[in-house]
Amino acid sequence: MTELNNKVAIVTGGSRGIGAAISMELAKNGVKIVINYNSKKEVADKMVADIKEIGGEAYAVQADVSNSKDAENLVKEAVNQFGRVDILVNNAGITRDRTFKKLSEEDWRKVIDVNLNSVYNTTSVALPHLLESDAGRIINISSIIGQAGGFGQTNYAAAKAGLIGYTKSLALELAKSGVTVNAICPGFIGTEMVAAMPENVLEGIVSKVPQRRLGTPEEVASGVVFLCKDGAYITGQQLNINGGLYM
Ligand code: NAP
């Protein structure tokens, strides 16, 4: 088992939803957290306060991770603040759902930029620091949509499937170094992203989930903690946290 106390994690999009739960669960295990956010400073500041309240250490950094300069600054700020980076959780993501016929080039590019190109931006700058760690971890939050496809989600599915291929290839390249690279593929999780779906669509989805409910952000966060703590010999994998919706 890897001791997580005093390790340092960057969680992109760590201020809300799944990212907030990941930040909190890692903090409960003694990890110092760099909470990245894009637009909602007050939400990120509240998250920092919540972590400090349980005796943890956290620091918020604004960065649009689809912008390479912002991503570089995010990693620099993490190192300035905490001196190292052991864990990178690429969680930031957006949806702009439209059927392909109605999908604009802008909506295609934006979703690919935020969900996929961002991962190049953060990982390329964080990697030298992760290689110095005795237990480097890269965890990419992909999606069931990257595995099974989703109606009105060609842009999102392409980005999330891209993350899976990227995960496997980087895992191969880094295997000897001890840095593990894995993807987590959540099913439908109760966050604002899912709340944005029309109620009847959501009801239809839940009725198809074998466990008949949405997952919780904490259930995804448990997967991240597991990979960080007990995942030294797990690399290049997809961890499906989806109530049995895709097997
Ligand atoms: P969410 O509640 O909408 O939160 C998104 C987070 O990402 C926020 O912290 C947001 O920061 C941040 N963010 C958005 N664009 C960003 C950018 N360009 N740069 C930096 N941060 C940015 O989303 P969620 O539901 O928790 O989803 C988190 C991840 O899980 C995403 O990658 C999503 O695709 C994936 N996922 C979600 C589900 C689900 O059912 N919810 C299922 C499968 C996979 P601000 O608030 O400051 O903008």
XYZ file of C-alpha atoms and ligand atoms in Angstrom:
295
model
C 0.000 0.000 0.000
C 1.308 3.482 -0.887
C 1.429 6.010 1.939
C -0.424 9.083 0.674
C 0.290 11.394 3.606
C 2.069 14.567 2.368
C 1.855 13.598 -1.282
C 0.728 16.400 -3.600
C -2.108 16.145 -6.132
C -3.307 18.466 -8.855
C -7.015 17.933 -9.540
C -8.175 19.764 -12.653
C -11.751 20.946 -12.308
C -11.343 20.092 -8.635
C -13.790 22.669 -7.345
C -17.148 21.106 -8.213
C -18.889 17.789 -8.830
C -16.681 14.739 -9.234
C -13.476 16.807 -8.982
C -14.555 18.258 -5.631
C -15.214 14.772 -4.246
C -11.813 13.597 -5.531
C -10.129 16.595 -3.869
C -11.881 15.910 -0.563
C -11.289 12.142 -0.504
C -7.590 12.558 -1.330
C -7.320 15.299 1.326
C -8.847 12.924 3.910
C -5.911 10.631 3.112
C -3.384 13.374 3.875
C -2.747 14.482 0.281
C -2.081 18.193 -0.264
C -4.442 19.361 -2.981
C -4.060 21.910 -5.757
C -7.637 22.625 -6.747
C -7.844 23.876 -10.306
C -10.940 25.742 -11.471
C -11.788 27.784 -14.531
C -14.532 30.314 -13.837
C -16.060 29.938 -10.364
C -13.492 31.307 -7.894
C -15.862 31.412 -4.930
C -16.709 27.722 -5.351
C -13.006 26.821 -5.451
C -12.279 29.007 -2.402
C -15.085 27.270 -0.501
C -13.564 23.903 -1.392
C -10.182 25.036 -0.047
C -11.892 26.175 3.178
C -13.727 22.830 3.491
C -10.469 20.911 3.172
C -8.710 23.152 5.692
C -11.616 22.593 8.071
C -10.862 18.849 8.179
C -7.176 19.628 8.844
C -6.003 19.234 5.255
C -3.946 21.469 2.991
C -5.328 22.913 -0.234
C -4.665 25.739 -2.636
C -6.836 26.977 -5.513
C -5.434 27.927 -8.923
C -7.423 29.436 -11.778
C -6.419 27.950 -15.122
C -8.260 27.118 -18.305
C -6.526 23.807 -18.904
C -7.327 23.919 -22.609
C -4.834 26.787 -22.743
C -1.231 25.536 -22.629
C 0.146 28.644 -20.878
C -2.532 28.378 -18.165
C -1.760 24.679 -17.685
C 1.957 25.434 -17.394
C 1.213 28.055 -14.774
C -1.020 25.606 -12.869
C 1.828 23.119 -12.484
C 4.311 25.892 -11.611
C 1.978 27.185 -8.894
C 1.599 23.660 -7.497
C 5.362 23.239 -7.259
C 5.832 26.729 -5.773
C 3.179 26.057 -3.170
C 3.902 22.455 -2.171
C 7.339 21.651 -3.693
C 6.353 18.562 -5.690
C 3.640 16.824 -7.722
C 2.911 13.113 -7.149
C -0.617 12.759 -8.510
C -2.250 14.351 -11.551
C -5.998 13.886 -11.910
C -7.167 15.109 -15.315
C -10.811 15.632 -14.432
C -11.854 18.963 -16.010
C -14.526 18.425 -18.625
C -17.498 19.976 -20.354
C -20.340 18.854 -22.602
C -21.929 20.658 -25.518
C -24.423 18.038 -26.637
C -25.996 18.319 -30.097
C -26.813 15.734 -32.729
C -24.051 15.701 -35.328
C -26.228 17.420 -37.944
C -26.571 20.417 -35.630
C -23.063 20.352 -34.178
C -21.071 23.484 -34.964
C -17.334 23.378 -35.542
C -16.951 25.555 -32.449
C -18.805 23.032 -30.253
C -16.719 20.214 -31.705
C -13.417 22.011 -31.096
C -14.309 23.377 -27.643
C -15.201 19.949 -26.251
C -12.084 18.341 -27.739
C -9.943 21.199 -26.391
C -11.250 21.090 -22.818
C -11.655 17.323 -22.448
C -8.727 16.001 -24.507
C -6.148 18.599 -25.570
C -6.027 19.826 -21.949
C -4.535 16.505 -20.956
C -1.533 17.084 -23.199
C -1.156 20.545 -21.676
C -1.161 19.401 -18.037
C 0.643 16.086 -18.400
C 3.538 17.397 -20.484
C 4.403 19.976 -17.820
C 3.695 17.790 -14.779
C 5.538 14.704 -16.026
C 9.089 15.672 -14.944
C 7.739 16.139 -11.396
C 5.733 12.893 -11.462
C 8.884 11.030 -12.540
C 10.647 12.292 -9.411
C 7.917 10.827 -7.201
C 8.282 7.344 -5.700
C 4.608 6.727 -6.551
C 3.616 8.894 -9.507
C -0.002 8.554 -10.608
C -1.840 9.948 -13.633
C -5.595 9.395 -13.530
C -7.734 10.496 -16.451
C -11.467 10.886 -15.931
C -12.918 9.472 -19.126
C -16.548 8.339 -19.414
C -18.862 5.479 -20.298
C -19.658 7.642 -23.353
C -16.092 7.127 -24.598
C -16.692 3.365 -24.432
C -20.276 2.989 -25.602
C -21.005 6.240 -27.475
C -23.850 8.605 -26.649
C -26.680 10.116 -28.698
C -25.880 13.772 -29.385
C -22.383 13.370 -28.014
C -20.034 12.765 -30.961
C -17.676 15.508 -29.739
C -17.676 14.318 -26.119
C -17.423 10.618 -27.070
C -14.475 11.328 -29.365
C -12.668 13.214 -26.595
C -13.386 10.590 -23.934
C -12.425 7.668 -26.229
C -9.271 9.602 -27.071
C -8.442 9.732 -23.373
C -8.596 5.944 -23.181
C -6.144 5.467 -26.063
C -3.873 8.110 -24.593
C -4.021 6.383 -21.189
C -2.970 3.005 -22.572
C -0.146 4.413 -24.705
C 1.310 6.617 -21.970
C 0.999 3.728 -19.507
C 3.217 1.641 -21.811
C 5.767 4.424 -22.147
C 5.938 5.096 -18.389
C 5.582 1.545 -17.055
C 9.263 1.091 -16.214
C 9.390 4.433 -14.407
C 6.788 3.366 -11.845
C 4.395 6.160 -12.833
C 1.041 4.508 -13.454
C -1.535 5.871 -15.907
C -5.172 4.829 -15.671
C -8.582 5.991 -16.812
C -11.738 6.023 -14.752
C -14.920 5.672 -16.779
C -17.889 6.833 -14.727
C -21.414 6.065 -15.818
C -24.054 8.656 -14.929
C -23.116 10.510 -11.763
C -25.287 13.007 -9.890
C -23.525 16.320 -10.634
C -24.505 19.602 -12.283
C -23.344 18.175 -15.634
C -25.994 15.460 -15.424
C -28.597 17.766 -13.854
C -28.388 19.775 -17.098
C -29.972 16.843 -18.981
C -33.752 16.937 -19.615
C -35.616 15.105 -16.818
C -37.257 12.573 -19.139
C -33.878 11.704 -20.706
C -32.368 11.223 -17.251
C -35.278 9.031 -16.105
C -34.810 6.918 -19.229
C -31.116 6.496 -18.454
C -31.659 5.541 -14.807
C -34.245 2.930 -15.858
C -31.512 1.229 -17.936
C -28.865 1.239 -15.155
C -28.861 -2.285 -13.636
C -28.490 -0.737 -10.151
C -31.366 1.707 -10.994
C -29.704 4.854 -9.682
C -27.123 7.511 -10.502
C -23.662 7.123 -9.018
C -22.309 9.620 -6.516
C -19.193 11.775 -6.948
C -17.794 10.093 -3.823
C -18.065 6.678 -5.488
C -15.870 7.940 -8.344
C -13.485 9.556 -5.853
C -13.088 6.194 -4.073
C -11.756 4.797 -7.339
C -9.146 7.538 -7.495
C -8.041 6.910 -3.908
C -7.865 3.168 -4.621
C -5.623 3.702 -7.661
C -3.383 6.079 -5.700
C -3.122 3.878 -2.610
C -3.315 0.309 -3.866
C -2.649 0.729 -7.573
C 1.131 0.314 -7.843
C 0.703 -2.710 -10.184
C -2.330 -1.354 -12.047
C -1.572 0.611 -15.200
C -3.185 1.231 -18.584
C -6.614 0.204 -17.267
C -10.150 1.526 -17.426
C -11.913 1.432 -14.074
C -15.657 1.386 -14.796
C -17.791 2.966 -12.070
C -21.208 2.765 -13.674
C -23.715 0.643 -11.720
C -23.379 -2.101 -14.349
C -24.548 0.043 -17.280
C -21.589 -0.952 -19.475
C -19.671 -4.172 -18.856
P -19.069 19.604 -13.410
O -19.869 19.379 -12.182
O -19.656 20.363 -14.540
O -17.676 20.302 -12.961
C -16.748 20.621 -13.947
C -15.458 21.105 -13.303
O -14.511 21.315 -14.361
C -15.591 22.431 -12.581
O -14.698 22.434 -11.482
C -15.144 23.448 -13.632
O -14.607 24.664 -13.078
C -14.056 22.653 -14.314
N -13.749 23.112 -15.671
C -14.575 23.221 -16.730
N -13.900 23.688 -17.807
C -12.630 23.885 -17.402
C -11.452 24.369 -18.033
N -11.456 24.734 -19.316
N -10.312 24.442 -17.308
C -10.290 24.077 -16.012
N -11.362 23.604 -15.350
C -12.518 23.524 -16.037
O -18.587 18.217 -14.032
P -18.615 16.743 -13.421
O -19.918 16.139 -13.710
O -18.102 16.747 -12.027
O -17.561 16.022 -14.371
C -16.173 15.914 -14.038
C -15.493 15.014 -15.058
O -16.123 13.726 -15.056
C -15.603 15.526 -16.494
O -14.424 15.230 -17.201
C -16.750 14.713 -17.055
O -16.674 14.607 -18.449
C -16.528 13.393 -16.364
N -17.715 12.548 -16.292
C -18.842 13.004 -15.664
C -19.943 12.167 -15.597
C -21.208 12.588 -14.904
O -22.174 11.815 -14.980
N -21.257 13.714 -14.212
C -19.905 10.892 -16.169
C -18.750 10.485 -16.801
C -17.654 11.312 -16.851
P -15.508 26.024 -12.999
O -16.728 25.696 -12.206
O -14.624 27.030 -12.317
O -15.820 26.411 -14.418
